[in-house]
Short mmCIF file of N, CA and C in Angstrom, two decimals:
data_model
loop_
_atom_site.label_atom_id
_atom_site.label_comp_id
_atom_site.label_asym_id
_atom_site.label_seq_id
_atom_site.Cartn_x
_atom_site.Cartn_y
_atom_site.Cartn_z
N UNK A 6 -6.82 106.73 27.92
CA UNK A 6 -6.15 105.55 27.41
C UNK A 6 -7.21 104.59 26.86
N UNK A 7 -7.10 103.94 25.54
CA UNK A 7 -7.70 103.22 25.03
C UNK A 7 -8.65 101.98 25.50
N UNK A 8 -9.40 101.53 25.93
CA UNK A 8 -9.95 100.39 26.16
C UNK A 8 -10.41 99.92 28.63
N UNK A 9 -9.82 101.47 28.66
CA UNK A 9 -9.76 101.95 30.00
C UNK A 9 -11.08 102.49 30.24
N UNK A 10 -12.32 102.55 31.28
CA UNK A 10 -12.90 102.96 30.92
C UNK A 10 -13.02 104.06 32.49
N UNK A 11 -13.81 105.31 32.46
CA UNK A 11 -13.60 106.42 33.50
C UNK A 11 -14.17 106.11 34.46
N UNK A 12 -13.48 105.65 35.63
CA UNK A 12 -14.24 105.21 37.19
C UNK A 12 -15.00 106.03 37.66
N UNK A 13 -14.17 107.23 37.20
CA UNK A 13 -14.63 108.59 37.68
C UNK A 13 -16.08 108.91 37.24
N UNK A 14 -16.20 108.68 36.15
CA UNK A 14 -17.49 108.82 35.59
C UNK A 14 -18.44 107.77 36.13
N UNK A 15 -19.28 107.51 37.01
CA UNK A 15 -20.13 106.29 37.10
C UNK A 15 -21.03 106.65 36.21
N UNK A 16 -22.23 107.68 35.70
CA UNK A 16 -22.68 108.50 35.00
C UNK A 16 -22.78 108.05 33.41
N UNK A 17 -21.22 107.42 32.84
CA UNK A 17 -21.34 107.32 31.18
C UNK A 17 -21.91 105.81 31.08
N UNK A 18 -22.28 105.81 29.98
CA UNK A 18 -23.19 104.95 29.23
C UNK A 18 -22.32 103.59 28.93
N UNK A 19 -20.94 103.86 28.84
CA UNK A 19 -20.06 102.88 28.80
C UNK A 19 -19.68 102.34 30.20
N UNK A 20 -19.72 102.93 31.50
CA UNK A 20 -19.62 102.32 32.69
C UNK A 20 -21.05 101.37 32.86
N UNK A 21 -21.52 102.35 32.83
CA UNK A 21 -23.31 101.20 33.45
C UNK A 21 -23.90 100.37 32.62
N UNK A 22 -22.99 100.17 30.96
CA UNK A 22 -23.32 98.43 30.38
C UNK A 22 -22.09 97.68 30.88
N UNK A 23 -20.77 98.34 31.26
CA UNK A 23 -19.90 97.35 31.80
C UNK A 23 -20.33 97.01 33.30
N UNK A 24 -20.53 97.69 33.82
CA UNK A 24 -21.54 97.26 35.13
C UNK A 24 -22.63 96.42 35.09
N UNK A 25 -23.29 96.31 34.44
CA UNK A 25 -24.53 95.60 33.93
C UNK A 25 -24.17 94.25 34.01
N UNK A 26 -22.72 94.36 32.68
CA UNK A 26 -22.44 93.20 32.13
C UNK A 26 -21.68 91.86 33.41
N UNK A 27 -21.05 92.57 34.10
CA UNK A 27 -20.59 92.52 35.32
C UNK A 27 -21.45 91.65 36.27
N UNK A 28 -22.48 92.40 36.51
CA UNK A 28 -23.69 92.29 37.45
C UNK A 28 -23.99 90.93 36.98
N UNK A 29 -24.30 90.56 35.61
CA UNK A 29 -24.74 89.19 35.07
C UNK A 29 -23.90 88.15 35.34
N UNK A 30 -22.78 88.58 35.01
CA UNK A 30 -21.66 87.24 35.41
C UNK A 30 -21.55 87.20 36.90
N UNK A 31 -22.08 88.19 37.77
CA UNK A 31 -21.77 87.61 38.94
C UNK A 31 -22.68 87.04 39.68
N UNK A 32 -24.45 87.37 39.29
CA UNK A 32 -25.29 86.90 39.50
C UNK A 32 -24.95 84.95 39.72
N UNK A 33 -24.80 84.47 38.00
CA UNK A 33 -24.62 83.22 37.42
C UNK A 33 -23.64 82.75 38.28
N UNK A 34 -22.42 83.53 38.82
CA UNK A 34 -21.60 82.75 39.69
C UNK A 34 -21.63 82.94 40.99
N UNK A 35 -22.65 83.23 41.32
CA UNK A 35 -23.26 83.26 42.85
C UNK A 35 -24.28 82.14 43.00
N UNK A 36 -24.89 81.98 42.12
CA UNK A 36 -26.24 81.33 42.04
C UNK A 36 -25.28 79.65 41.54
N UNK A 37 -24.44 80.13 40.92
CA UNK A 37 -23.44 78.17 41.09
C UNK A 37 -22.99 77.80 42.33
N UNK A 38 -22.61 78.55 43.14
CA UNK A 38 -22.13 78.36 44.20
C UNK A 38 -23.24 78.06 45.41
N UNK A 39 -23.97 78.97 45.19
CA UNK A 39 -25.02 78.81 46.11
C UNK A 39 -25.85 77.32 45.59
N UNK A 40 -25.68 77.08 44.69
CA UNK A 40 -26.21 75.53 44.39
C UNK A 40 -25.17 74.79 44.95
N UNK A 41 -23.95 74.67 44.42
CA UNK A 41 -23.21 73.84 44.82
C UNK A 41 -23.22 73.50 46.52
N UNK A 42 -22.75 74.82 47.01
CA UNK A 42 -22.86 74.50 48.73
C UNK A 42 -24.15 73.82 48.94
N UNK A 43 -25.42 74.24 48.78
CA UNK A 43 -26.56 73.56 48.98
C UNK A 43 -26.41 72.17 48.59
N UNK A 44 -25.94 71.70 47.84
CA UNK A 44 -26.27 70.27 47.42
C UNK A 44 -24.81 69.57 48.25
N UNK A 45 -24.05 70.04 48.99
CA UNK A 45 -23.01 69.47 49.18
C UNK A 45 -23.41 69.50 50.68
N UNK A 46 -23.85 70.65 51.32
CA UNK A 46 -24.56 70.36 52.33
C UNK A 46 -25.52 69.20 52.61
N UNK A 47 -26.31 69.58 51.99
CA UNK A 47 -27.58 68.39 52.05
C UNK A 47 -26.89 66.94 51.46
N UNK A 48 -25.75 66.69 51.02
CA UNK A 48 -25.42 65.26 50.75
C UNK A 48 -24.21 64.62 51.66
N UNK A 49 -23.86 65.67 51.99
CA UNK A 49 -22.61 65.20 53.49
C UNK A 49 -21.50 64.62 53.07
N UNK A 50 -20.36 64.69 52.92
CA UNK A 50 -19.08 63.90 52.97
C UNK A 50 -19.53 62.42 54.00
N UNK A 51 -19.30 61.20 53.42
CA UNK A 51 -19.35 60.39 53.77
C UNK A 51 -20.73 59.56 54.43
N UNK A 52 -21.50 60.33 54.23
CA UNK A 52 -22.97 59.69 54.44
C UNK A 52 -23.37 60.04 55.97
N UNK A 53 -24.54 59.65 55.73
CA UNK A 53 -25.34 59.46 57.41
C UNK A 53 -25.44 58.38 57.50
N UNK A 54 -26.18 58.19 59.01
CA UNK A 54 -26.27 56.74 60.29
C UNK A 54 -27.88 56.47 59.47
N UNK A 55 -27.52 55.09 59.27
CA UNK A 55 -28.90 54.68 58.89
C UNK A 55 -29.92 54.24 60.13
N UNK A 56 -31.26 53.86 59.65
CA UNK A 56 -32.01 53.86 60.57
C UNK A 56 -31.81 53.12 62.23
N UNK A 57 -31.01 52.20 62.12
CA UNK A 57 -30.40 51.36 62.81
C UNK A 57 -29.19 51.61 63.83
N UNK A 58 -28.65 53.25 63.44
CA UNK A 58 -27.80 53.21 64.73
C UNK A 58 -27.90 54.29 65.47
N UNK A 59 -26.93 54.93 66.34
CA UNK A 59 -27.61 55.49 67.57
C UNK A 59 -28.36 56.64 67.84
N UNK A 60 -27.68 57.50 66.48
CA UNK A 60 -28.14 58.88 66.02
C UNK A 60 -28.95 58.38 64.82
N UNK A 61 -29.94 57.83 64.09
CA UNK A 61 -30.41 57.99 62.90
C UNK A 61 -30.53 59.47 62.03
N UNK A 62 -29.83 59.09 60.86
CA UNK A 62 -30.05 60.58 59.88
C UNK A 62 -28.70 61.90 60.34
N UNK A 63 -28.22 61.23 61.13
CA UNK A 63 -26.86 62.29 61.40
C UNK A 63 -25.53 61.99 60.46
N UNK A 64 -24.82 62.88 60.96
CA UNK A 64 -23.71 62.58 59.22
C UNK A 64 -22.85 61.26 60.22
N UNK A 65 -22.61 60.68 59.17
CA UNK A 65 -21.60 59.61 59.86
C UNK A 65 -19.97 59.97 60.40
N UNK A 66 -20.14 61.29 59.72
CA UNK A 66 -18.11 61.99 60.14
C UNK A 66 -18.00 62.91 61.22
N UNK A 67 -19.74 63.19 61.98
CA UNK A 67 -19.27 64.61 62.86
C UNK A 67 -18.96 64.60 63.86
N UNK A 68 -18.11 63.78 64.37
CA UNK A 68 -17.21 63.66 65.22
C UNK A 68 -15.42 64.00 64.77
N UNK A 69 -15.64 64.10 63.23
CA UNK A 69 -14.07 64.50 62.82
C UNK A 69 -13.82 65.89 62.68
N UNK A 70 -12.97 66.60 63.34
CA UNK A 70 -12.77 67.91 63.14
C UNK A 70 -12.57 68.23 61.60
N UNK A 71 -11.96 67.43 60.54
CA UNK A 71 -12.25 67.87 59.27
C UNK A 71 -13.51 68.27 58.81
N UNK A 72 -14.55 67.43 59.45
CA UNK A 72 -16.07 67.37 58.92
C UNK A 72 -16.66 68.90 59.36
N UNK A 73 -16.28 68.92 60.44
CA UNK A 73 -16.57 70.14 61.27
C UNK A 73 -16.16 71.47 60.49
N UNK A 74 -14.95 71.77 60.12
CA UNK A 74 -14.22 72.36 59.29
C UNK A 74 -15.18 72.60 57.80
N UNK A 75 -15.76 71.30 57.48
CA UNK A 75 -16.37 71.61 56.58
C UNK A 75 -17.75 71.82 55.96
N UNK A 76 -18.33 71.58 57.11
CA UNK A 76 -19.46 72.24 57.94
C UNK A 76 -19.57 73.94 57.83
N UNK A 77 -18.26 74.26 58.69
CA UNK A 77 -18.62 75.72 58.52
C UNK A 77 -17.97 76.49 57.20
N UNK A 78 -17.17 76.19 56.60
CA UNK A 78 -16.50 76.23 55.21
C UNK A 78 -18.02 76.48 54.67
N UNK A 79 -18.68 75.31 54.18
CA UNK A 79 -19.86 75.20 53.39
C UNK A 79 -21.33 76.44 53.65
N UNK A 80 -21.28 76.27 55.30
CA UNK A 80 -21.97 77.34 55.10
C UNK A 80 -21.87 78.68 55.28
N UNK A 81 -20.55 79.50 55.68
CA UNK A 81 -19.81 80.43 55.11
C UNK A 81 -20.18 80.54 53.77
N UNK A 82 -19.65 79.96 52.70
CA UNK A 82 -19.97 79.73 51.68
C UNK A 82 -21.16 80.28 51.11
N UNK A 83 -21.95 79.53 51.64
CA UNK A 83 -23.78 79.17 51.35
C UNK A 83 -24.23 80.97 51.66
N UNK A 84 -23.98 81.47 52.52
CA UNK A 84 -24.36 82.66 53.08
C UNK A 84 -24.08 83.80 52.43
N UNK A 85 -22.93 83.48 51.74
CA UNK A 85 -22.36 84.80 51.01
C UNK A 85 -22.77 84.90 49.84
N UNK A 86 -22.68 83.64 49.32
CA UNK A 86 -23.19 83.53 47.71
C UNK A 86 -24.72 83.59 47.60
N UNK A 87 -25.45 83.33 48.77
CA UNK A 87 -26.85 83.93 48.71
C UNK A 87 -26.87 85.43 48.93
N UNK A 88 -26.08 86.00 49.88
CA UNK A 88 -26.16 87.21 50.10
C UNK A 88 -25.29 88.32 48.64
N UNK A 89 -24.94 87.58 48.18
CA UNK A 89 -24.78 88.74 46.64
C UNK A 89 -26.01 88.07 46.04
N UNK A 90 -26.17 86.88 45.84
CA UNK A 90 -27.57 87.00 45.36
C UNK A 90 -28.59 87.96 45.30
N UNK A 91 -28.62 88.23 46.62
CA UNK A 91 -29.68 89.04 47.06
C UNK A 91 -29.59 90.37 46.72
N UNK A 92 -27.92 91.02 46.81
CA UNK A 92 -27.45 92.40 46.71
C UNK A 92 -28.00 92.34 45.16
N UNK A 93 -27.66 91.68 44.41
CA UNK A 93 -28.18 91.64 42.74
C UNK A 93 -29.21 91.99 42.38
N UNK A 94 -30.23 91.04 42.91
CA UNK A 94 -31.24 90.92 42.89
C UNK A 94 -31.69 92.65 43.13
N UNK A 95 -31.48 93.19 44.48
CA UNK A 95 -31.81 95.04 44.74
C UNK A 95 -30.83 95.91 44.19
N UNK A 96 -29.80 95.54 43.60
CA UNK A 96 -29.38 96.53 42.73
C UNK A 96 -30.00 97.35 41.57
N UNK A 97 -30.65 96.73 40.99
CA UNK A 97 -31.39 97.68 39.94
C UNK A 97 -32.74 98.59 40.07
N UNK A 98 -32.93 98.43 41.72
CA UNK A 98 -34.11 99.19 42.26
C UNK A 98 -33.35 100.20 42.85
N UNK A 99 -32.11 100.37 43.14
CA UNK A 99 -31.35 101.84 43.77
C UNK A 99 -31.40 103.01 42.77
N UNK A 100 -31.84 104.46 42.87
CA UNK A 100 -31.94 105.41 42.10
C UNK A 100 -30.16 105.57 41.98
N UNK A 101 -29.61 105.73 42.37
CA UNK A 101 -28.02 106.34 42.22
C UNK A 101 -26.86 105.37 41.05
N UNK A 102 -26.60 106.10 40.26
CA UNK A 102 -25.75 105.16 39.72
C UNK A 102 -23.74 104.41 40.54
N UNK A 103 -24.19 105.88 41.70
CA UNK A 103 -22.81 105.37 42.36
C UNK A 103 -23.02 103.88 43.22
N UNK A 104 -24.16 104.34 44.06
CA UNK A 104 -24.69 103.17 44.84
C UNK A 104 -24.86 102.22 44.07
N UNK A 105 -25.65 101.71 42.61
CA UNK A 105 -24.72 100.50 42.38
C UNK A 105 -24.01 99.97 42.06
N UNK A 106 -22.67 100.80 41.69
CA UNK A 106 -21.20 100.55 41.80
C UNK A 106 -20.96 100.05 42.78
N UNK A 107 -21.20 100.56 44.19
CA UNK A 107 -20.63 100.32 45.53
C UNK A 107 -21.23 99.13 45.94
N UNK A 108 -22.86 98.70 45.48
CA UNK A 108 -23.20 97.57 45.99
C UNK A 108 -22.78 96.39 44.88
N UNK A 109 -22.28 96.38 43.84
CA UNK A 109 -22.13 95.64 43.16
C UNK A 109 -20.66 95.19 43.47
N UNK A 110 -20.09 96.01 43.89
CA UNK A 110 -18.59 95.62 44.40
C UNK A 110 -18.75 95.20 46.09
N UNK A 111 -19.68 95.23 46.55
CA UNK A 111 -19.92 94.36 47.75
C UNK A 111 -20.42 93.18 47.33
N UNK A 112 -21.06 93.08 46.79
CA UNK A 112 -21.81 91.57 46.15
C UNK A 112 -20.65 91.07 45.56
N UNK A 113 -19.01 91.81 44.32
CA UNK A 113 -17.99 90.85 44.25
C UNK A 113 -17.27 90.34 45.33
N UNK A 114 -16.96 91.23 46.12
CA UNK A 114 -16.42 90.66 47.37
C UNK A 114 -16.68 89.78 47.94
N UNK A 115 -18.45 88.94 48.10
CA UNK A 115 -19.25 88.32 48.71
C UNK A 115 -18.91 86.99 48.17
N UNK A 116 -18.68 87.67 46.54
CA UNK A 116 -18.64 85.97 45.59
C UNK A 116 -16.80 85.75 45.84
N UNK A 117 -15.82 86.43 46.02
CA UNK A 117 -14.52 85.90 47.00
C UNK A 117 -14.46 85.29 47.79
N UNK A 118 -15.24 85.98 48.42
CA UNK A 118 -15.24 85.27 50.05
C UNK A 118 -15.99 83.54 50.03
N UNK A 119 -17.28 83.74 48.98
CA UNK A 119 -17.81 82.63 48.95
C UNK A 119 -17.20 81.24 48.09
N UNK A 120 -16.01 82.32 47.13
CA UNK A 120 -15.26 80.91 46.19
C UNK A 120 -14.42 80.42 46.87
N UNK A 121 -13.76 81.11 47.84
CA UNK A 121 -12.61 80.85 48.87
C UNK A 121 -13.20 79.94 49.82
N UNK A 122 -14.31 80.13 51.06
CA UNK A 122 -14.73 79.34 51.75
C UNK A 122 -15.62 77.74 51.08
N UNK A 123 -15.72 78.42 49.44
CA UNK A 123 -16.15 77.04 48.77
C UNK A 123 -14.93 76.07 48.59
N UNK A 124 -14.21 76.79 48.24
CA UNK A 124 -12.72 75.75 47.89
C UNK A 124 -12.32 74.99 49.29
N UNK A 125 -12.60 76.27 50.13
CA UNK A 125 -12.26 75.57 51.91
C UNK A 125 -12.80 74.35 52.31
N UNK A 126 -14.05 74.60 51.72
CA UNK A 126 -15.31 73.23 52.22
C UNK A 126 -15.12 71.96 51.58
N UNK A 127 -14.44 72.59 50.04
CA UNK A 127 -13.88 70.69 49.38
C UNK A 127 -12.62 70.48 49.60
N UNK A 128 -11.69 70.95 49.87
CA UNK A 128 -10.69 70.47 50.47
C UNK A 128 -10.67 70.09 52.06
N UNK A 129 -11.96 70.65 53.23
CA UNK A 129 -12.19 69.90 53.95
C UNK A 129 -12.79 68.73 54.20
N UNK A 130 -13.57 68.92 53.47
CA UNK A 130 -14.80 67.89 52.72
C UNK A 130 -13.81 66.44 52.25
N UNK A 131 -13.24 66.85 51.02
CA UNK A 131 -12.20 65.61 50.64
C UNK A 131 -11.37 64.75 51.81
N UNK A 132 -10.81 65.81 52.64
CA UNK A 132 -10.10 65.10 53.70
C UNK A 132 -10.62 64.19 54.81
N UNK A 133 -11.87 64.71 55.40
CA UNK A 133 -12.72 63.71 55.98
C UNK A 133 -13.02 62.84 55.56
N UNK A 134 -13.24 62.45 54.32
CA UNK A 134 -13.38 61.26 53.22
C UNK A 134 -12.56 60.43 53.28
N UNK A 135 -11.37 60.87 52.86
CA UNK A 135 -10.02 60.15 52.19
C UNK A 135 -9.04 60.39 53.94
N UNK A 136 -9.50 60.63 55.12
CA UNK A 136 -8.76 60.24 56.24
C UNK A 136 -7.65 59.05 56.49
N UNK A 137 -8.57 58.10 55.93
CA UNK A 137 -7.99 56.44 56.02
C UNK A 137 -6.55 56.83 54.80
N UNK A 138 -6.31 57.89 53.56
CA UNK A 138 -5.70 57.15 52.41
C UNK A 138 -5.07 58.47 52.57
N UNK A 139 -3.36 58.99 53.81
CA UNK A 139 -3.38 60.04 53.83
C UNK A 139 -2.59 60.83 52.82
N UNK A 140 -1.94 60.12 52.27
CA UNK A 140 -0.94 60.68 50.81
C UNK A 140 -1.76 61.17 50.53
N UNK A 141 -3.06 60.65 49.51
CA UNK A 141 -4.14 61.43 48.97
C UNK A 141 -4.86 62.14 49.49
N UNK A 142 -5.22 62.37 50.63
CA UNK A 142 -5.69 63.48 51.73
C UNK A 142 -5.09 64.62 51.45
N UNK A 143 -3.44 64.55 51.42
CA UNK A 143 -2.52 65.55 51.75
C UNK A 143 -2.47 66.23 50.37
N UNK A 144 -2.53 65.43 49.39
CA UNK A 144 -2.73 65.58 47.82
C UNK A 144 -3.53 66.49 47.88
N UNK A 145 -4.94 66.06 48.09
CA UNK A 145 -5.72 66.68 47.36
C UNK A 145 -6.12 68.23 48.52
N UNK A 146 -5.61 68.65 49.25
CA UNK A 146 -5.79 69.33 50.32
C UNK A 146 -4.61 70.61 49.32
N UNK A 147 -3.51 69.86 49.55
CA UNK A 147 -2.46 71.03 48.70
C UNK A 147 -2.89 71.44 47.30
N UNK A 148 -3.58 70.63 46.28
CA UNK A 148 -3.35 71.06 44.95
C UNK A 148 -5.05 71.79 45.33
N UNK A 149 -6.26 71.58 45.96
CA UNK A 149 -7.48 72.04 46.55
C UNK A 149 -6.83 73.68 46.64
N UNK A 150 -5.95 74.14 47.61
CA UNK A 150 -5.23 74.99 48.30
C UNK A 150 -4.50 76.37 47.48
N UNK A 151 -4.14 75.83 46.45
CA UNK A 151 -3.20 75.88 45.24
C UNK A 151 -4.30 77.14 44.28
N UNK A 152 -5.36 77.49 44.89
CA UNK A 152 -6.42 78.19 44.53
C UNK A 152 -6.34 79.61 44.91
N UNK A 153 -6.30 79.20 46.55
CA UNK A 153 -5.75 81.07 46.88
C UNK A 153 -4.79 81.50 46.68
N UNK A 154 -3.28 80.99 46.03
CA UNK A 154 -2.48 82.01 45.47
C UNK A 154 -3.07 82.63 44.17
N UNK A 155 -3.26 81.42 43.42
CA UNK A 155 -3.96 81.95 42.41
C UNK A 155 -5.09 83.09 41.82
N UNK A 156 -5.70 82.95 42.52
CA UNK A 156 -7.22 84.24 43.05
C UNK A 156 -6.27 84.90 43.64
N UNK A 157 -5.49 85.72 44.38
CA UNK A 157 -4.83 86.58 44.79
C UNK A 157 -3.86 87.16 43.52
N UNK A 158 -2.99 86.52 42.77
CA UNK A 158 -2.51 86.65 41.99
C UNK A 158 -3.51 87.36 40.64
N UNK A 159 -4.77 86.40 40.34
CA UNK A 159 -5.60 87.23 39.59
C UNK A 159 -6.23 88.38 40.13
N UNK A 160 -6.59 88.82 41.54
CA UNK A 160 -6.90 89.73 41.69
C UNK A 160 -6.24 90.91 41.45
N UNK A 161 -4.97 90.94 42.11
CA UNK A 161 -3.50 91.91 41.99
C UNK A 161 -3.52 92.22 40.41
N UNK A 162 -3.27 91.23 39.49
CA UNK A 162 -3.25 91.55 38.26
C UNK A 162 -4.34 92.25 37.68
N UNK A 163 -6.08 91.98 38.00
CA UNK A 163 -6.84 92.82 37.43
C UNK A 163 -6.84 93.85 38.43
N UNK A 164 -6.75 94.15 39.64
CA UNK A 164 -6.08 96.01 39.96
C UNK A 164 -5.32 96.76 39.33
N UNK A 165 -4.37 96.09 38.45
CA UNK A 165 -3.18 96.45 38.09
C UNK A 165 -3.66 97.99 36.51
N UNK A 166 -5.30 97.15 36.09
CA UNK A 166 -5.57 97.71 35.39
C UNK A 166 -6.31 98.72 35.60
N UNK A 167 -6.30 99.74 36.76
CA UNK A 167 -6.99 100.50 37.41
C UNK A 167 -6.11 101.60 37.64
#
């Protein structure tokens, strides 16, 4: 069938530039994410205790189970999208062309898991923020949310072409 290309074949010349091509876009969206969590980590929802109170340099929210929530959201996150990083990065040193099919589809999985627990971390993230203003809490938590049908829905649909 036209524009289908042979799974079966890992081997043709047309799988391993669509693999390639693959490999690049997922690199770039591992390496966004893995920035993003990093910088969202290191800047905290709602600030730290300045020099002056009891904890200096601690986040000012971690006593809120949202914060907490988004704490581990973020670095869930942080871990996965470094860890396809990394799978990327040793993919093109494996002799087998199956093996890096198989690791390249562990490294997509990695960047799922890591867009999902990223989305987790700003919609926890937002809510510890916006606690005090809860309409908009609840707002931005549902339409935040409104992500994993979606990614499920796109996933199902690109299986569909398999």
């Amino acid at each position: 069938m036209k524009g289908k290309v042979d799974m079966a074949n890992s081997d043709s010349e047309e799988y391993q530039k669509r693999l390639e091509n693959a490999a690049t876009a997922h690199l770039v969206a591992a390496t966004l994410i893995t920035t993003v969590t990093f910088a969202a980590g290191i800047t905290m929802p709602g600030g730290f205790v300045g020099n002056d109170g009891t904890h200096p340099g601690s986040a000012i929210l971690r006593s809120s189970a949202a914060f907490v929530a988004f704490v581990i959201f973020n670095t869930t996150s942080l871990v996965f999208s470094s860890s396809a990083v990394l799978i990327h990065l040793l993919v093109p040193l494996l002799p087998k062309p199956e093996s890096r099919a198989n690791f390249s589809m562990v490294a997509w999985l990695f960047i799922l898991v890591a867009m999902v627990t990223m989305v987790g971390a700003f919609v926890t993230g937002s809510y510890a923020v916006l606690a005090h203003s809860a309409g908009l809490a609840i707002a931005s938590c549902v339409i935040g949310l409104s992500f994993i049908p979606i990614l499920f829905l796109i996933v199902v649909k690109f299986y569909s072409y398999f």
